[in-house]
Short mmCIF file of N, CA, C and O in Angstrom, two decimals:
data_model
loop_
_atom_site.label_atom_id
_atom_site.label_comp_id
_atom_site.label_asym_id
_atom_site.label_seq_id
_atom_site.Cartn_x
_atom_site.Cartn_y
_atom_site.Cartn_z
N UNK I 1 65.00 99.30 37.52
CA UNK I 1 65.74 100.53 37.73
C UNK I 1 65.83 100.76 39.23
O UNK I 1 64.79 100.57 39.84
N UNK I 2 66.90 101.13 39.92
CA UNK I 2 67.27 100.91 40.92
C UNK I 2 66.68 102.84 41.70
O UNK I 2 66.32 103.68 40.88
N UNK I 3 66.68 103.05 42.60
CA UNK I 3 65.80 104.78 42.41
C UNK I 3 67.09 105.71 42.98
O UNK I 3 66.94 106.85 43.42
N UNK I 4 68.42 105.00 42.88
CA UNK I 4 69.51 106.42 42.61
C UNK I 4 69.63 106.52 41.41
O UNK I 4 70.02 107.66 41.16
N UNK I 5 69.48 105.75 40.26
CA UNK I 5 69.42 105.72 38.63
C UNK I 5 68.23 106.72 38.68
O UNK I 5 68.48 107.79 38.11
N UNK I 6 67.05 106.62 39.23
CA UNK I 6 65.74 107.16 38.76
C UNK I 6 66.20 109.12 39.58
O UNK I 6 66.18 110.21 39.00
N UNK I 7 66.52 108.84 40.87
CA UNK I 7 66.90 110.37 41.37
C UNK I 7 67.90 111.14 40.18
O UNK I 7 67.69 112.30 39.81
N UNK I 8 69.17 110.16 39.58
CA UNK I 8 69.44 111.02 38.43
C UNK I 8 69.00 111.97 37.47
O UNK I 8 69.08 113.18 37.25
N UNK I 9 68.29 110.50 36.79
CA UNK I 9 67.01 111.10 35.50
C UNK I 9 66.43 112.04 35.67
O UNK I 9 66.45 112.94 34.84
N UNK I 10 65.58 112.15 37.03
CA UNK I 10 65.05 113.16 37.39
C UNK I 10 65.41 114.05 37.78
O UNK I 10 64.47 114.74 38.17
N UNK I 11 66.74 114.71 38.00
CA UNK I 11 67.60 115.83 38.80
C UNK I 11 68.28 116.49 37.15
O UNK I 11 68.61 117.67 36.97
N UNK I 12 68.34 115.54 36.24
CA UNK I 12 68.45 116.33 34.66
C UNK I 12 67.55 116.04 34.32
O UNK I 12 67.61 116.13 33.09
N UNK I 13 66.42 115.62 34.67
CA UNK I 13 65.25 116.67 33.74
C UNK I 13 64.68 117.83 33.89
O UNK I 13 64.37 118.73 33.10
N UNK I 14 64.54 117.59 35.74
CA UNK I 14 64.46 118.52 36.91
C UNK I 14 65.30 120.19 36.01
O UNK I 14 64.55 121.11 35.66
N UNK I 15 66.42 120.27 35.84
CA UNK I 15 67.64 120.97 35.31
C UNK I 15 67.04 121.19 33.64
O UNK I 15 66.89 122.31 33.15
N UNK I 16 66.81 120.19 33.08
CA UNK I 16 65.69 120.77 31.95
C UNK I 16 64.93 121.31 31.95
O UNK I 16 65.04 122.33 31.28
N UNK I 17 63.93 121.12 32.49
CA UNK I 17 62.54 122.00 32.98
C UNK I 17 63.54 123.64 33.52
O UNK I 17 63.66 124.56 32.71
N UNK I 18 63.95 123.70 34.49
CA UNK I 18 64.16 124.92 34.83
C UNK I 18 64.97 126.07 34.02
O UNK I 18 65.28 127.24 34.26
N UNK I 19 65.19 124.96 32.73
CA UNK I 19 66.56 125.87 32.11
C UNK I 19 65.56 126.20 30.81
O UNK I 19 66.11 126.98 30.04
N UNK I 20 64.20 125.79 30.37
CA UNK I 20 63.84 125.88 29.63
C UNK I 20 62.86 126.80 29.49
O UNK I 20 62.48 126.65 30.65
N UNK I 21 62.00 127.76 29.01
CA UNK I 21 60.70 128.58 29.24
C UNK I 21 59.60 128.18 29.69
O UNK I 21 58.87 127.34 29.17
N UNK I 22 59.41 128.84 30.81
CA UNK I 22 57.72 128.17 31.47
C UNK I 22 56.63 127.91 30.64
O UNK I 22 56.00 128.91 30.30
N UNK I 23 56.24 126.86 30.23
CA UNK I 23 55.58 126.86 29.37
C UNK I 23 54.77 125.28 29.85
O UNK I 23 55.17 124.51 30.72
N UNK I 24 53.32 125.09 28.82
CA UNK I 24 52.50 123.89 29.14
C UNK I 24 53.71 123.16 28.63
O UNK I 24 54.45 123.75 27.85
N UNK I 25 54.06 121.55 29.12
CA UNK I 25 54.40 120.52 29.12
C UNK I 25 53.87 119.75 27.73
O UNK I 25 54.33 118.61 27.65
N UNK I 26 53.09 120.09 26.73
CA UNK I 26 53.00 119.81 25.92
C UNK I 26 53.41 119.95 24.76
O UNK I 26 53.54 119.17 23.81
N UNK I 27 53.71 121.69 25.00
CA UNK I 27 54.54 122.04 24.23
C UNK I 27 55.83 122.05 24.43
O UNK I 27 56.33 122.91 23.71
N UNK I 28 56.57 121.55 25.02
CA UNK I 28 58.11 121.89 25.61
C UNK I 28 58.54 121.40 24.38
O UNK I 28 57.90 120.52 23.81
N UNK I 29 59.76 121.96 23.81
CA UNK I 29 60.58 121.50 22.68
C UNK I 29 59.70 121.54 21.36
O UNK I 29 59.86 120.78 20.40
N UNK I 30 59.14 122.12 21.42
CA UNK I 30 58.31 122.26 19.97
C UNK I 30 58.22 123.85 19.66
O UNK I 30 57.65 124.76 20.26
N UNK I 31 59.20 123.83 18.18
CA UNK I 31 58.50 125.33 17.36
C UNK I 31 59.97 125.41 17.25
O UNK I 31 60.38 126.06 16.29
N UNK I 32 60.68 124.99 17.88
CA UNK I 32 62.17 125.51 16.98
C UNK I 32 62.68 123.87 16.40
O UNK I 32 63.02 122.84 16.98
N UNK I 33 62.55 124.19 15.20
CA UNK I 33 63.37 122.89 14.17
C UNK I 33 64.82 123.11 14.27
O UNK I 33 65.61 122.19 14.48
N UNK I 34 65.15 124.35 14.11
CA UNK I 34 66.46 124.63 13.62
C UNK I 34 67.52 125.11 14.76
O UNK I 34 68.49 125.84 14.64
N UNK I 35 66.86 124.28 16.17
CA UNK I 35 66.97 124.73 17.43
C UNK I 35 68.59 124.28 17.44
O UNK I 35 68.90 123.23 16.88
N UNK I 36 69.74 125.19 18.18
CA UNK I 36 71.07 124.53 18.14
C UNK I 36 71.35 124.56 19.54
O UNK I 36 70.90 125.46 20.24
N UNK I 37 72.17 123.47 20.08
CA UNK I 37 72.22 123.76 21.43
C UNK I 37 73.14 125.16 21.50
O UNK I 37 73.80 125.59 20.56
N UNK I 38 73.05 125.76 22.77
CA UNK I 38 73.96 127.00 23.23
C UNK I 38 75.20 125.96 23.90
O UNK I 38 75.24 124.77 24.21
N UNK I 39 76.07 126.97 23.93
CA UNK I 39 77.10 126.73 24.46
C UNK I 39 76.84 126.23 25.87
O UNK I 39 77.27 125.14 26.22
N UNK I 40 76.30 126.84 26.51
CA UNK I 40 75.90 126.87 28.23
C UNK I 40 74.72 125.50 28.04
O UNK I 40 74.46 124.83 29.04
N UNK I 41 74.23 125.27 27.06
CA UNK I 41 73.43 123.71 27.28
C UNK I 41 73.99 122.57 26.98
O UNK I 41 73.43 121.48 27.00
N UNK I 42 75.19 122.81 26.67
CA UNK I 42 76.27 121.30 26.40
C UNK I 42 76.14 120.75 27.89
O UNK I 42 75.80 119.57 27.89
N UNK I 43 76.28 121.16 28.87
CA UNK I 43 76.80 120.04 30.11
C UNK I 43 75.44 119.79 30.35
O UNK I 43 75.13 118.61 30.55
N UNK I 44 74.62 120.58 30.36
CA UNK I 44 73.10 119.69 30.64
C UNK I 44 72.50 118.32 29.84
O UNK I 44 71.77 117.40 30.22
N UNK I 45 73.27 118.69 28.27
CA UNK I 45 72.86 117.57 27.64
C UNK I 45 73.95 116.23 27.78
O UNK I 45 73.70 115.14 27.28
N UNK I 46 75.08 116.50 28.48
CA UNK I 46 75.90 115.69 28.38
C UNK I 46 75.40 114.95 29.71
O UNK I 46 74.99 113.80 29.86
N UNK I 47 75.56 115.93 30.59
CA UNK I 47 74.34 115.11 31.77
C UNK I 47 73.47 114.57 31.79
O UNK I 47 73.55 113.85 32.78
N UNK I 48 72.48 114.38 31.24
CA UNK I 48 70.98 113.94 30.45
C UNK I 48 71.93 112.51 29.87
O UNK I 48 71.80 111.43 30.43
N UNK I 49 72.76 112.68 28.85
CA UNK I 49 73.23 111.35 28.12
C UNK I 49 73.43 110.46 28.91
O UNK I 49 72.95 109.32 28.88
N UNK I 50 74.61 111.19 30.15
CA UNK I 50 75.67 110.28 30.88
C UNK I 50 74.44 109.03 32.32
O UNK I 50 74.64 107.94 32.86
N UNK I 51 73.16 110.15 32.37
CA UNK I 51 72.44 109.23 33.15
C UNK I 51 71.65 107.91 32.13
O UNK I 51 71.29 106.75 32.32
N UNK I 52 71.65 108.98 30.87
CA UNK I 52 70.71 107.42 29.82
C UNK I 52 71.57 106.29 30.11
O UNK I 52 71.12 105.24 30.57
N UNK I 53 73.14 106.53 29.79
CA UNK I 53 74.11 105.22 29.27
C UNK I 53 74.21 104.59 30.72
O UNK I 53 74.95 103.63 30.92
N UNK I 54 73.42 105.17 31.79
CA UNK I 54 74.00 104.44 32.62
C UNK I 54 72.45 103.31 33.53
O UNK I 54 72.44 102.70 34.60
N UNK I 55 71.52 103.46 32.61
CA UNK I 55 70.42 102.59 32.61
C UNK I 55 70.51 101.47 32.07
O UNK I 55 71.12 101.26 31.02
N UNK I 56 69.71 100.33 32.96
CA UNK I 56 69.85 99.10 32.41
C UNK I 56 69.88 98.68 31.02
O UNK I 56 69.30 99.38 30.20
N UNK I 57 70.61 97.43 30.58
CA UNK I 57 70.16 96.55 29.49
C UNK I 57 68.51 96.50 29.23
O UNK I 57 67.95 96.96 28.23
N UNK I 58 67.88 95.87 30.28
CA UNK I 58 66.83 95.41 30.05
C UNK I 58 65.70 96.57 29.50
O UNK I 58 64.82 96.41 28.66
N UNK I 59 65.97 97.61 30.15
CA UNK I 59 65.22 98.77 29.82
C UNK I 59 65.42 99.25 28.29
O UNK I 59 64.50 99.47 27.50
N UNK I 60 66.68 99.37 28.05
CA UNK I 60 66.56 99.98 26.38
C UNK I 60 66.22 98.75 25.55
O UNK I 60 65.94 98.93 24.36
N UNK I 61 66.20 97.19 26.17
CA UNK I 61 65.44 96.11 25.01
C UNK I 61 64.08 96.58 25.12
O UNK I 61 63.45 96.44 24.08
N UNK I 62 63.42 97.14 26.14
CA UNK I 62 62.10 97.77 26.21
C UNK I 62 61.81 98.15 25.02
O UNK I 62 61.21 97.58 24.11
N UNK I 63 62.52 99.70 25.15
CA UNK I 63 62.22 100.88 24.06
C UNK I 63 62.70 100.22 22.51
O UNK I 63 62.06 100.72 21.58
N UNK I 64 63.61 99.31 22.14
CA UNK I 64 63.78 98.95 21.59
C UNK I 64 62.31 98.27 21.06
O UNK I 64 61.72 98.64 20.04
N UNK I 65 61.92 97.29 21.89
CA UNK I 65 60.39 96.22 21.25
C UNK I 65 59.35 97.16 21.29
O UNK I 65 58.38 97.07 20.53
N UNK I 66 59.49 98.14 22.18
CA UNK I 66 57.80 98.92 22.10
C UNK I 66 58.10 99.59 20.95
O UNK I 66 57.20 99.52 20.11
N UNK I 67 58.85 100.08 20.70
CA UNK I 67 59.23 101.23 19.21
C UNK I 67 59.25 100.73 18.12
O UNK I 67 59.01 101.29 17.05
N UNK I 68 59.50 99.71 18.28
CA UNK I 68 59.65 98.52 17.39
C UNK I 68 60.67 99.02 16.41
O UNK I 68 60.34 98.93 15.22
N UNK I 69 62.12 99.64 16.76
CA UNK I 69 62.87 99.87 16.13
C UNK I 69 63.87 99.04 15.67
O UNK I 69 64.51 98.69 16.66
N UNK I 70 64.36 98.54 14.66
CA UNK I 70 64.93 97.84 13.68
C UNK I 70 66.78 97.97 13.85
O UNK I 70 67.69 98.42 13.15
N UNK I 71 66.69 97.31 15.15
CA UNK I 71 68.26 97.27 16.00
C UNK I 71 68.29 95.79 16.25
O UNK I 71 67.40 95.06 16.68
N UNK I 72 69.63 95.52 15.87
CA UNK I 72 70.06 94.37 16.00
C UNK I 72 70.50 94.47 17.40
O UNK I 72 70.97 95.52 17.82
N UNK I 73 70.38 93.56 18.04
CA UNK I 73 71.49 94.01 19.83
C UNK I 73 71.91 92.24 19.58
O UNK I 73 71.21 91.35 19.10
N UNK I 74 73.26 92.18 20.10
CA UNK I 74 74.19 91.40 20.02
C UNK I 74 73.95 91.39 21.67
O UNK I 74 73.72 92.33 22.43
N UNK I 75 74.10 89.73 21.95
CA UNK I 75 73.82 89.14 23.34
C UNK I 75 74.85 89.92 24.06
O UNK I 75 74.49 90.32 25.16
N UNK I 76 76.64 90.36 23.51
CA UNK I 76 77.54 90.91 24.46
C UNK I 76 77.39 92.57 24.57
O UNK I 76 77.83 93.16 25.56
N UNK I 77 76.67 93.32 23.42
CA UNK I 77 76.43 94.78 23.65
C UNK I 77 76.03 94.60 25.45
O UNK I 77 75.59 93.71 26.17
N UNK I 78 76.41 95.79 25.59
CA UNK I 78 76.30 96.63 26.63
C UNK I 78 75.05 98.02 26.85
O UNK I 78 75.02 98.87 25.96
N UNK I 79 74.45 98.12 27.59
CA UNK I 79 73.52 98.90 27.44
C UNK I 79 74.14 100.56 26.87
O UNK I 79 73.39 101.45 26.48
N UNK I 80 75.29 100.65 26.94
CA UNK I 80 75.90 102.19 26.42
C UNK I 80 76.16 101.73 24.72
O UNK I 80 75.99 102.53 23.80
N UNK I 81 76.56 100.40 24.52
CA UNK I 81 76.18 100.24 23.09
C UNK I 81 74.79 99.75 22.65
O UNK I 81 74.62 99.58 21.44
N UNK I 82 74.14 99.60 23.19
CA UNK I 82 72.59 99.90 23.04
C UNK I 82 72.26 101.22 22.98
O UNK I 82 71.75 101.61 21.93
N UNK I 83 72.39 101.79 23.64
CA UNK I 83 72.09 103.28 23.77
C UNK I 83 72.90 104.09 22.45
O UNK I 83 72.64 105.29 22.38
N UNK I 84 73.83 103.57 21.44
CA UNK I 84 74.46 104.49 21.08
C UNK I 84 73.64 104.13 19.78
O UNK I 84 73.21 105.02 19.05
N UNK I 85 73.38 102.55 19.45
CA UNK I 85 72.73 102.10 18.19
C UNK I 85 70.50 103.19 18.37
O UNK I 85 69.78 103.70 17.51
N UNK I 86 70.39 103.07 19.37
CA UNK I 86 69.16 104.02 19.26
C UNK I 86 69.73 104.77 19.09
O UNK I 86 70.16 104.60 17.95
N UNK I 87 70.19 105.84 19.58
CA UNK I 87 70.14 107.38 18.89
C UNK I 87 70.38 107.70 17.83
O UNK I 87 69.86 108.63 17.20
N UNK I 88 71.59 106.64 17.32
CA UNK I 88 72.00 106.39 16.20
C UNK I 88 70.60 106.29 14.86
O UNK I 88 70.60 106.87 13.78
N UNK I 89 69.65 105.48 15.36
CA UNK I 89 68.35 105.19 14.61
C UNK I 89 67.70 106.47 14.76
O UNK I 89 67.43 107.10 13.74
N UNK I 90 67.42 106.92 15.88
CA UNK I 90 67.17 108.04 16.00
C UNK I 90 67.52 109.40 15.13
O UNK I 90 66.65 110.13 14.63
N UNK I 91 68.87 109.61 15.03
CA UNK I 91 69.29 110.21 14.16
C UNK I 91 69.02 110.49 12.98
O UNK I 91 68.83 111.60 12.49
N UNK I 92 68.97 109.01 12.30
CA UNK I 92 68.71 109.23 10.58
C UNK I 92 67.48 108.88 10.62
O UNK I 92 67.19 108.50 9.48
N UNK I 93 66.14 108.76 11.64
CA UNK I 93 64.80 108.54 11.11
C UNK I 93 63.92 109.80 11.91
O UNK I 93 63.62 109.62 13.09
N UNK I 94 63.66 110.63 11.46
CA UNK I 94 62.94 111.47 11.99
C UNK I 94 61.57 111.33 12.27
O UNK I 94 60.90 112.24 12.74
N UNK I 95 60.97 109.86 11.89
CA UNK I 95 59.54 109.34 12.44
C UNK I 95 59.82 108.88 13.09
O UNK I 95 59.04 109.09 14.02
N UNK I 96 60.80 108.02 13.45
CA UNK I 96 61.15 107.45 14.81
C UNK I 96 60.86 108.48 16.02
O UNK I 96 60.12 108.33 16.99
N UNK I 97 61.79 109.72 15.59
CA UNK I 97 61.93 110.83 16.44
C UNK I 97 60.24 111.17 16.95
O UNK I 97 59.86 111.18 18.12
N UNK I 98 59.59 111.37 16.03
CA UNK I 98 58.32 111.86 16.28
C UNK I 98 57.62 111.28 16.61
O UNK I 98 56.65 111.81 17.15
N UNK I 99 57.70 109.88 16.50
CA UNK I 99 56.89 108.73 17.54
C UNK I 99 57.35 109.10 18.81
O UNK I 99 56.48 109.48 19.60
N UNK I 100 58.57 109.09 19.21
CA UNK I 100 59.41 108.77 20.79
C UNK I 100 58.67 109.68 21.63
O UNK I 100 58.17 109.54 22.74
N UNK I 101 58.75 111.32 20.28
CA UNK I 101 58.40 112.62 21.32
C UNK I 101 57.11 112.75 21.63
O UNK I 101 56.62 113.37 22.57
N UNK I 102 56.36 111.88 20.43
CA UNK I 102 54.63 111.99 20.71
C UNK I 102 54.51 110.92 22.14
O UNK I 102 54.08 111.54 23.11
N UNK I 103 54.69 110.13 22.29
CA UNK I 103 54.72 108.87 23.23
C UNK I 103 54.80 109.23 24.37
O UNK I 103 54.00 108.98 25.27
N UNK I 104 56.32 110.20 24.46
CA UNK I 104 56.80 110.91 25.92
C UNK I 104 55.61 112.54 26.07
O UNK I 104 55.82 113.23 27.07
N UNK I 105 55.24 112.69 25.74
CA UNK I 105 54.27 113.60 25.52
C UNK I 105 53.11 113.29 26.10
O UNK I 105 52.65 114.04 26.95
N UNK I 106 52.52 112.23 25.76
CA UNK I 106 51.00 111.93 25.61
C UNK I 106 51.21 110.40 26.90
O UNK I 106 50.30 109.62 27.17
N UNK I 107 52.54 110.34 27.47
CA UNK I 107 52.53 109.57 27.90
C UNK I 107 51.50 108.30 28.28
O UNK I 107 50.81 108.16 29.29
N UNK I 108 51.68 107.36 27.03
CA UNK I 108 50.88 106.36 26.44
C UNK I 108 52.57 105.46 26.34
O UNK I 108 52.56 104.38 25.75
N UNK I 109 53.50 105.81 26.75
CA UNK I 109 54.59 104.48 26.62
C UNK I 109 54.24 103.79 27.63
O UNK I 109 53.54 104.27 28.53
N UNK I 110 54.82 102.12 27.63
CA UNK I 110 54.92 101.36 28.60
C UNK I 110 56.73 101.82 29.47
O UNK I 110 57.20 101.44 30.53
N UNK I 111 57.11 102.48 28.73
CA UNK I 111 58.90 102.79 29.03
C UNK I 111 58.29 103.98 30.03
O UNK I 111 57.25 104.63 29.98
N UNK I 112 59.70 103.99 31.22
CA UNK I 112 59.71 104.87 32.18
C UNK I 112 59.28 106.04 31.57
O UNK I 112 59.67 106.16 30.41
N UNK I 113 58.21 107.47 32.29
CA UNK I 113 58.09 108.52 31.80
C UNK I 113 59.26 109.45 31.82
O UNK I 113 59.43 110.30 30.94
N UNK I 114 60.29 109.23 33.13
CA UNK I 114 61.12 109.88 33.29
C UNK I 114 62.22 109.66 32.19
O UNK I 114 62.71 110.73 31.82
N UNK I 115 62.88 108.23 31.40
CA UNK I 115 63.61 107.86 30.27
C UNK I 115 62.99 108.57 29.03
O UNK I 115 63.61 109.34 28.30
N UNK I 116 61.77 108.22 28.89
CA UNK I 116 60.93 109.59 28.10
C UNK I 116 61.54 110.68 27.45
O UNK I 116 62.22 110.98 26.47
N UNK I 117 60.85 111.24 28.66
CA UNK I 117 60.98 112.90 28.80
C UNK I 117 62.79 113.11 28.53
O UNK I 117 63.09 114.21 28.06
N UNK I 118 63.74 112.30 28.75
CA UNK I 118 65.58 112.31 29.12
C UNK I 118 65.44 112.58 27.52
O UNK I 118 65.63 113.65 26.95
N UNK I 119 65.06 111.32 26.91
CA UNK I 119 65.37 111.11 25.38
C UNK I 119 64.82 112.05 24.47
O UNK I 119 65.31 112.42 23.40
N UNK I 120 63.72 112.42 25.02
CA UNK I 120 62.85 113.42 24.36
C UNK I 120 63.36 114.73 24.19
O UNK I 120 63.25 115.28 23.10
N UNK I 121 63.95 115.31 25.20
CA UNK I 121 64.82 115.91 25.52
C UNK I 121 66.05 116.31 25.02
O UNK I 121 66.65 117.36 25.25
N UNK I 122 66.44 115.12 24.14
CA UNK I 122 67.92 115.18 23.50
C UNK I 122 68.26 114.85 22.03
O UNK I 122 69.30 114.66 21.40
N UNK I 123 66.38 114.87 21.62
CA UNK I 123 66.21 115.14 20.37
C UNK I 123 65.97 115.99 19.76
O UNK I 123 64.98 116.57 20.20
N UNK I 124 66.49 116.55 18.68
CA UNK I 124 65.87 117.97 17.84
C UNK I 124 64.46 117.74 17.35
O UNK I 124 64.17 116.65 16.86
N UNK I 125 63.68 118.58 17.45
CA UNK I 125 62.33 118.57 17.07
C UNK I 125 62.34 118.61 15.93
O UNK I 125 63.23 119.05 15.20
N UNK I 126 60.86 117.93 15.54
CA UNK I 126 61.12 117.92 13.79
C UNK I 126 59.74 118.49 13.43
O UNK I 126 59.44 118.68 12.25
#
């Protein structure tokens, strides 16, 4: 990861943190299930996305083998079609979800903390 990719990540999470309630870091994003984004948090989350899709290949084969999530990646995907098949998994497995968020939490991943905390971020709590 190159560290204007990493100043991104961190300038929307940075923008997460401040937009969110002061609160311990452990709890961030936990206690609302039925949480919907607001209107006024669409460009933050679209921001948050637009820096994921724009992280390496090699990094989401990471999260891919440490998660050990059950994605095929085709030698010509692109890391934004990498990125779309996780969330995608993401989506319909809500243990997936709760591994990713425990991981970025307890930070015990080998994956960037800052990719983490992005993804963690742009999942609904379960």
């Amino acid at each position: 990861m190159k560290t204007h990719e990493v100043a991104k990540v961190l300038i929307s999470l940075a923008n997460v943190l401040k937009a969110a309630p002061n609160q311990e870091l452990a709890e961030f994003g936990r206690g609302r299930p039925d949480k919907k984004l607001k209107d006024s948090e669409v460009p933050l989350a679209l921001s948050t996305l637009l820096a994921l899709s724009e992280l390496d290949k090699s990094q989401w084969l990471n999260v891919i083998n440490e998660f050990k999530f059950p994605i095929e990646i085709r030698p010509r995907d692109a890391s934004r079609d990498i990125l779309g098949k996780i969330l995608g998994h993401l989506a319909q497995n809500p243990d997936a979800r709760r591994r990713l968020s425990l991981a970025a939490q307890g930070g015990r991943s080998e994956t960037s903390p800052e990719l983490m905390q992005a993804l963690s971020f742009l999942l609904k709590p379960q």
